[in-house]
GROMACS .gro file of C-alpha atoms in nm:
model
  234
    1UNK     CA    1   0.000   0.000   0.000
    2UNK     CA    2   0.122   0.347  -0.085
    3UNK     CA    3   0.151   0.626   0.169
    4UNK     CA    4   0.381   0.430   0.403
    5UNK     CA    5   0.753   0.493   0.428
    6UNK     CA    6   1.045   0.410   0.657
    7UNK     CA    7   1.277   0.700   0.733
    8UNK     CA    8   1.604   0.721   0.919
    9UNK     CA    9   1.643   1.019   1.151
   10UNK     CA   10   1.894   1.171   1.390
   11UNK     CA   11   1.687   1.303   1.679
   12UNK     CA   12   1.754   1.515   1.984
   13UNK     CA   13   1.512   1.447   2.270
   14UNK     CA   14   1.496   1.714   2.541
   15UNK     CA   15   1.432   1.581   2.893
   16UNK     CA   16   1.374   1.741   3.231
   17UNK     CA   17   1.647   1.675   3.489
   18UNK     CA   18   1.393   1.493   3.705
   19UNK     CA   19   1.391   1.217   3.442
   20UNK     CA   20   1.767   1.167   3.445
   21UNK     CA   21   1.743   0.854   3.658
   22UNK     CA   22   1.570   0.658   3.382
   23UNK     CA   23   1.655   0.819   3.050
   24UNK     CA   24   1.541   0.524   2.836
   25UNK     CA   25   1.187   0.527   2.975
   26UNK     CA   26   1.171   0.904   2.937
   27UNK     CA   27   1.276   0.883   2.571
   28UNK     CA   28   1.026   0.608   2.492
   29UNK     CA   29   0.751   0.800   2.667
   30UNK     CA   30   0.833   1.117   2.474
   31UNK     CA   31   0.834   0.940   2.137
   32UNK     CA   32   0.516   0.747   2.221
   33UNK     CA   33   0.338   1.077   2.282
   34UNK     CA   34   0.396   1.156   1.912
   35UNK     CA   35   0.234   0.839   1.780
   36UNK     CA   36  -0.067   0.872   1.547
   37UNK     CA   37  -0.018   1.244   1.512
   38UNK     CA   38   0.088   1.433   1.203
   39UNK     CA   39   0.433   1.587   1.244
   40UNK     CA   40   0.565   1.854   1.011
   41UNK     CA   41   0.915   1.763   1.129
   42UNK     CA   42   0.876   1.403   1.014
   43UNK     CA   43   0.644   1.498   0.723
   44UNK     CA   44   0.393   1.230   0.816
   45UNK     CA   45   0.199   1.051   1.086
   46UNK     CA   46   0.430   0.857   1.318
   47UNK     CA   47   0.314   0.494   1.337
   48UNK     CA   48   0.617   0.322   1.494
   49UNK     CA   49   0.978   0.386   1.589
   50UNK     CA   50   1.298   0.197   1.663
   51UNK     CA   51   1.578   0.381   1.843
   52UNK     CA   52   1.939   0.314   1.937
   53UNK     CA   53   1.993   0.464   2.279
   54UNK     CA   54   2.338   0.620   2.337
   55UNK     CA   55   2.531   0.574   2.659
   56UNK     CA   56   2.680   0.918   2.707
   57UNK     CA   57   2.559   1.156   2.435
   58UNK     CA   58   2.378   1.415   2.648
   59UNK     CA   59   2.415   1.790   2.667
   60UNK     CA   60   2.291   2.026   2.940
   61UNK     CA   61   2.100   2.324   2.804
   62UNK     CA   62   2.142   2.660   2.981
   63UNK     CA   63   1.837   2.827   3.130
   64UNK     CA   64   1.619   2.852   3.436
   65UNK     CA   65   1.526   2.487   3.398
   66UNK     CA   66   1.839   2.309   3.274
   67UNK     CA   67   1.689   2.054   3.035
   68UNK     CA   68   1.934   1.815   2.875
   69UNK     CA   69   1.926   1.693   2.518
   70UNK     CA   70   1.992   1.332   2.420
   71UNK     CA   71   2.100   1.258   2.064
   72UNK     CA   72   1.991   0.928   1.918
   73UNK     CA   73   1.950   0.747   1.585
   74UNK     CA   74   1.611   0.610   1.494
   75UNK     CA   75   1.403   0.447   1.224
   76UNK     CA   76   1.052   0.581   1.184
   77UNK     CA   77   0.748   0.430   1.014
   78UNK     CA   78   0.547   0.718   0.870
   79UNK     CA   79   0.210   0.747   0.700
   80UNK     CA   80   0.144   1.037   0.465
   81UNK     CA   81  -0.113   0.974   0.190
   82UNK     CA   82  -0.105   1.216  -0.100
   83UNK     CA   83  -0.338   1.271  -0.399
   84UNK     CA   84  -0.348   0.986  -0.653
   85UNK     CA   85  -0.191   0.735  -0.411
   86UNK     CA   86  -0.365   0.397  -0.376
   87UNK     CA   87  -0.473   0.295  -0.025
   88UNK     CA   88  -0.662   0.004   0.126
   89UNK     CA   89  -0.901   0.004   0.419
   90UNK     CA   90  -1.197  -0.172   0.578
   91UNK     CA   91  -1.553  -0.057   0.511
   92UNK     CA   92  -1.726   0.025   0.841
   93UNK     CA   93  -2.042   0.194   0.715
   94UNK     CA   94  -2.245   0.215   0.394
   95UNK     CA   95  -2.499   0.474   0.290
   96UNK     CA   96  -2.673   0.536  -0.038
   97UNK     CA   97  -2.458   0.847  -0.086
   98UNK     CA   98  -2.126   0.740   0.070
   99UNK     CA   99  -1.886   0.464   0.176
  100UNK     CA  100  -1.701   0.502   0.507
  101UNK     CA  101  -1.364   0.332   0.557
  102UNK     CA  102  -1.099   0.294   0.829
  103UNK     CA  103  -0.735   0.284   0.711
  104UNK     CA  104  -0.468   0.117   0.928
  105UNK     CA  105  -0.712   0.111   1.218
  106UNK     CA  106  -0.693   0.484   1.298
  107UNK     CA  107  -0.749   0.707   0.994
  108UNK     CA  108  -1.100   0.758   0.860
  109UNK     CA  109  -1.181   0.786   0.491
  110UNK     CA  110  -1.500   0.862   0.303
  111UNK     CA  111  -1.595   0.812  -0.061
  112UNK     CA  112  -1.891   1.022  -0.169
  113UNK     CA  113  -2.148   0.932  -0.432
  114UNK     CA  114  -1.989   1.146  -0.704
  115UNK     CA  115  -1.660   0.958  -0.655
  116UNK     CA  116  -1.815   0.610  -0.694
  117UNK     CA  117  -1.811   0.492  -1.055
  118UNK     CA  118  -2.145   0.437  -1.222
  119UNK     CA  119  -2.118   0.059  -1.243
  120UNK     CA  120  -2.167   0.033  -0.863
  121UNK     CA  121  -2.532   0.052  -0.761
  122UNK     CA  122  -2.654   0.080  -0.402
  123UNK     CA  123  -2.885  -0.200  -0.286
  124UNK     CA  124  -3.050  -0.295   0.042
  125UNK     CA  125  -3.183  -0.647   0.097
  126UNK     CA  126  -3.292  -0.816   0.420
  127UNK     CA  127  -3.160  -0.528   0.625
  128UNK     CA  128  -2.813  -0.542   0.466
  129UNK     CA  129  -2.670  -0.265   0.251
  130UNK     CA  130  -2.412  -0.306  -0.024
  131UNK     CA  131  -2.285  -0.171  -0.354
  132UNK     CA  132  -2.288  -0.420  -0.643
  133UNK     CA  133  -2.126  -0.385  -0.983
  134UNK     CA  134  -2.361  -0.404  -1.278
  135UNK     CA  135  -2.069  -0.519  -1.496
  136UNK     CA  136  -1.930  -0.791  -1.268
  137UNK     CA  137  -2.214  -0.939  -1.063
  138UNK     CA  138  -1.985  -1.087  -0.797
  139UNK     CA  139  -1.803  -0.760  -0.732
  140UNK     CA  140  -1.966  -0.638  -0.408
  141UNK     CA  141  -1.870  -0.382  -0.147
  142UNK     CA  142  -2.018  -0.444   0.199
  143UNK     CA  143  -1.944  -0.363   0.562
  144UNK     CA  144  -1.625  -0.553   0.643
  145UNK     CA  145  -1.498  -0.549   0.283
  146UNK     CA  146  -1.137  -0.445   0.229
  147UNK     CA  147  -1.143  -0.192  -0.052
  148UNK     CA  148  -0.871  -0.036  -0.263
  149UNK     CA  149  -0.929   0.331  -0.343
  150UNK     CA  150  -0.756   0.641  -0.475
  151UNK     CA  151  -0.668   0.936  -0.250
  152UNK     CA  152  -0.820   1.272  -0.342
  153UNK     CA  153  -0.707   1.469  -0.037
  154UNK     CA  154  -0.580   1.425   0.319
  155UNK     CA  155  -0.667   1.646   0.615
  156UNK     CA  156  -0.351   1.639   0.826
  157UNK     CA  157  -0.516   1.792   1.131
  158UNK     CA  158  -0.792   1.535   1.181
  159UNK     CA  159  -0.626   1.254   0.976
  160UNK     CA  160  -0.925   1.231   0.744
  161UNK     CA  161  -0.899   1.104   0.385
  162UNK     CA  162  -1.124   1.186   0.092
  163UNK     CA  163  -1.116   0.898  -0.157
  164UNK     CA  164  -1.237   0.787  -0.498
  165UNK     CA  165  -1.357   0.463  -0.659
  166UNK     CA  166  -1.368   0.607  -1.011
  167UNK     CA  167  -1.057   0.428  -1.153
  168UNK     CA  168  -1.112   0.074  -1.283
  169UNK     CA  169  -0.837  -0.072  -1.061
  170UNK     CA  170  -1.024   0.025  -0.741
  171UNK     CA  171  -1.288  -0.169  -0.551
  172UNK     CA  172  -1.303  -0.488  -0.343
  173UNK     CA  173  -0.944  -0.609  -0.294
  174UNK     CA  174  -1.044  -0.976  -0.285
  175UNK     CA  175  -1.225  -0.948  -0.619
  176UNK     CA  176  -0.953  -0.736  -0.780
  177UNK     CA  177  -0.676  -0.983  -0.692
  178UNK     CA  178  -0.869  -1.261  -0.864
  179UNK     CA  179  -0.963  -1.074  -1.180
  180UNK     CA  180  -0.733  -0.774  -1.231
  181UNK     CA  181  -0.463  -0.986  -1.398
  182UNK     CA  182  -0.712  -1.083  -1.669
  183UNK     CA  183  -0.789  -0.720  -1.759
  184UNK     CA  184  -0.464  -0.611  -1.928
  185UNK     CA  185  -0.476  -0.904  -2.170
  186UNK     CA  186  -0.843  -0.857  -2.250
  187UNK     CA  187  -0.803  -0.480  -2.284
  188UNK     CA  188  -0.507  -0.522  -2.522
  189UNK     CA  189  -0.709  -0.768  -2.732
  190UNK     CA  190  -0.995  -0.521  -2.752
  191UNK     CA  191  -0.763  -0.235  -2.847
  192UNK     CA  192  -0.592  -0.452  -3.110
  193UNK     CA  193  -0.925  -0.558  -3.258
  194UNK     CA  194  -1.050  -0.200  -3.269
  195UNK     CA  195  -0.727  -0.085  -3.436
  196UNK     CA  196  -0.758  -0.356  -3.702
  197UNK     CA  197  -1.120  -0.263  -3.767
  198UNK     CA  198  -1.032   0.106  -3.800
  199UNK     CA  199  -0.741   0.020  -4.033
  200UNK     CA  200  -0.962  -0.197  -4.255
  201UNK     CA  201  -1.230   0.071  -4.264
  202UNK     CA  202  -0.974   0.336  -4.360
  203UNK     CA  203  -0.837   0.118  -4.643
  204UNK     CA  204  -1.184   0.051  -4.777
  205UNK     CA  205  -1.269   0.422  -4.777
  206UNK     CA  206  -0.942   0.502  -4.953
  207UNK     CA  207  -1.009   0.240  -5.220
  208UNK     CA  208  -1.353   0.381  -5.287
  209UNK     CA  209  -1.224   0.737  -5.303
  210UNK     CA  210  -0.942   0.645  -5.545
  211UNK     CA  211  -1.131   0.402  -5.776
  212UNK     CA  212  -0.954   0.100  -5.637
  213UNK     CA  213  -0.602   0.252  -5.643
  214UNK     CA  214  -0.382   0.230  -5.333
  215UNK     CA  215  -0.114   0.481  -5.237
  216UNK     CA  216   0.171   0.517  -4.992
  217UNK     CA  217   0.129   0.686  -4.656
  218UNK     CA  218   0.444   0.885  -4.739
  219UNK     CA  219   0.294   1.216  -4.856
  220UNK     CA  220   0.608   1.332  -5.037
  221UNK     CA  221   0.607   1.017  -5.250
  222UNK     CA  222   0.243   1.057  -5.345
  223UNK     CA  223   0.299   1.423  -5.434
  224UNK     CA  224   0.579   1.327  -5.675
  225UNK     CA  225   0.351   1.071  -5.844
  226UNK     CA  226   0.075   1.325  -5.887
  227UNK     CA  227   0.315   1.580  -6.043
  228UNK     CA  228   0.455   1.315  -6.281
  229UNK     CA  229   0.104   1.225  -6.397
  230UNK     CA  230   0.019   1.590  -6.457
  231UNK     CA  231   0.327   1.635  -6.674
  232UNK     CA  232   0.247   1.321  -6.879
  233UNK     CA  233  -0.111   1.434  -6.935
  234UNK     CA  234   0.005   1.779  -7.048
   0.00000   0.00000   0.00000
């Protein structure tokens, strides 16, 4: 899934002197307070971290309260979805006008009616709601379905995603994994067949327009032929 990245960082954690007895716990507590929040410093939402704690790299800072800074190396798992990225999440609610999704268990996403492609039609049977494709009858989206969707925008303050199901490669992940591999081949066959039909139609029209004569696509060559014929006729 896009939107996830691992980044290496050299951090300086500032601690109160009262926490000097157990620096490791203080560092972990400070980093844990940043989890599942968007950080401009990290350019993403911090999901997890792994740090190498130093033994003696600390520096006292001057001031009324002499905090000390601890330098450490860390690896950070960050989440920052951007427009046109592909994400996956679990459907938690369905309405006739929208699909509500949770991504990675903490970020909410919504796909509005105008961003759901026309082939999906809302249905409600026996108290259960779902969207069903009119093209592929077994392609359903229900509560609990893992869906793949495109990011339109991301609100960094409330961690809310606006998504889209307009592209053909979006929808129920389980269904897509079974059938998406068949699409490129079928689409290429369709394109090839259409190209052949258009080529044959063009040739037939050219034959009719030129009384059965064929000519080269090279325009300079055809111009020379036409000039030669004019000179012979004159």
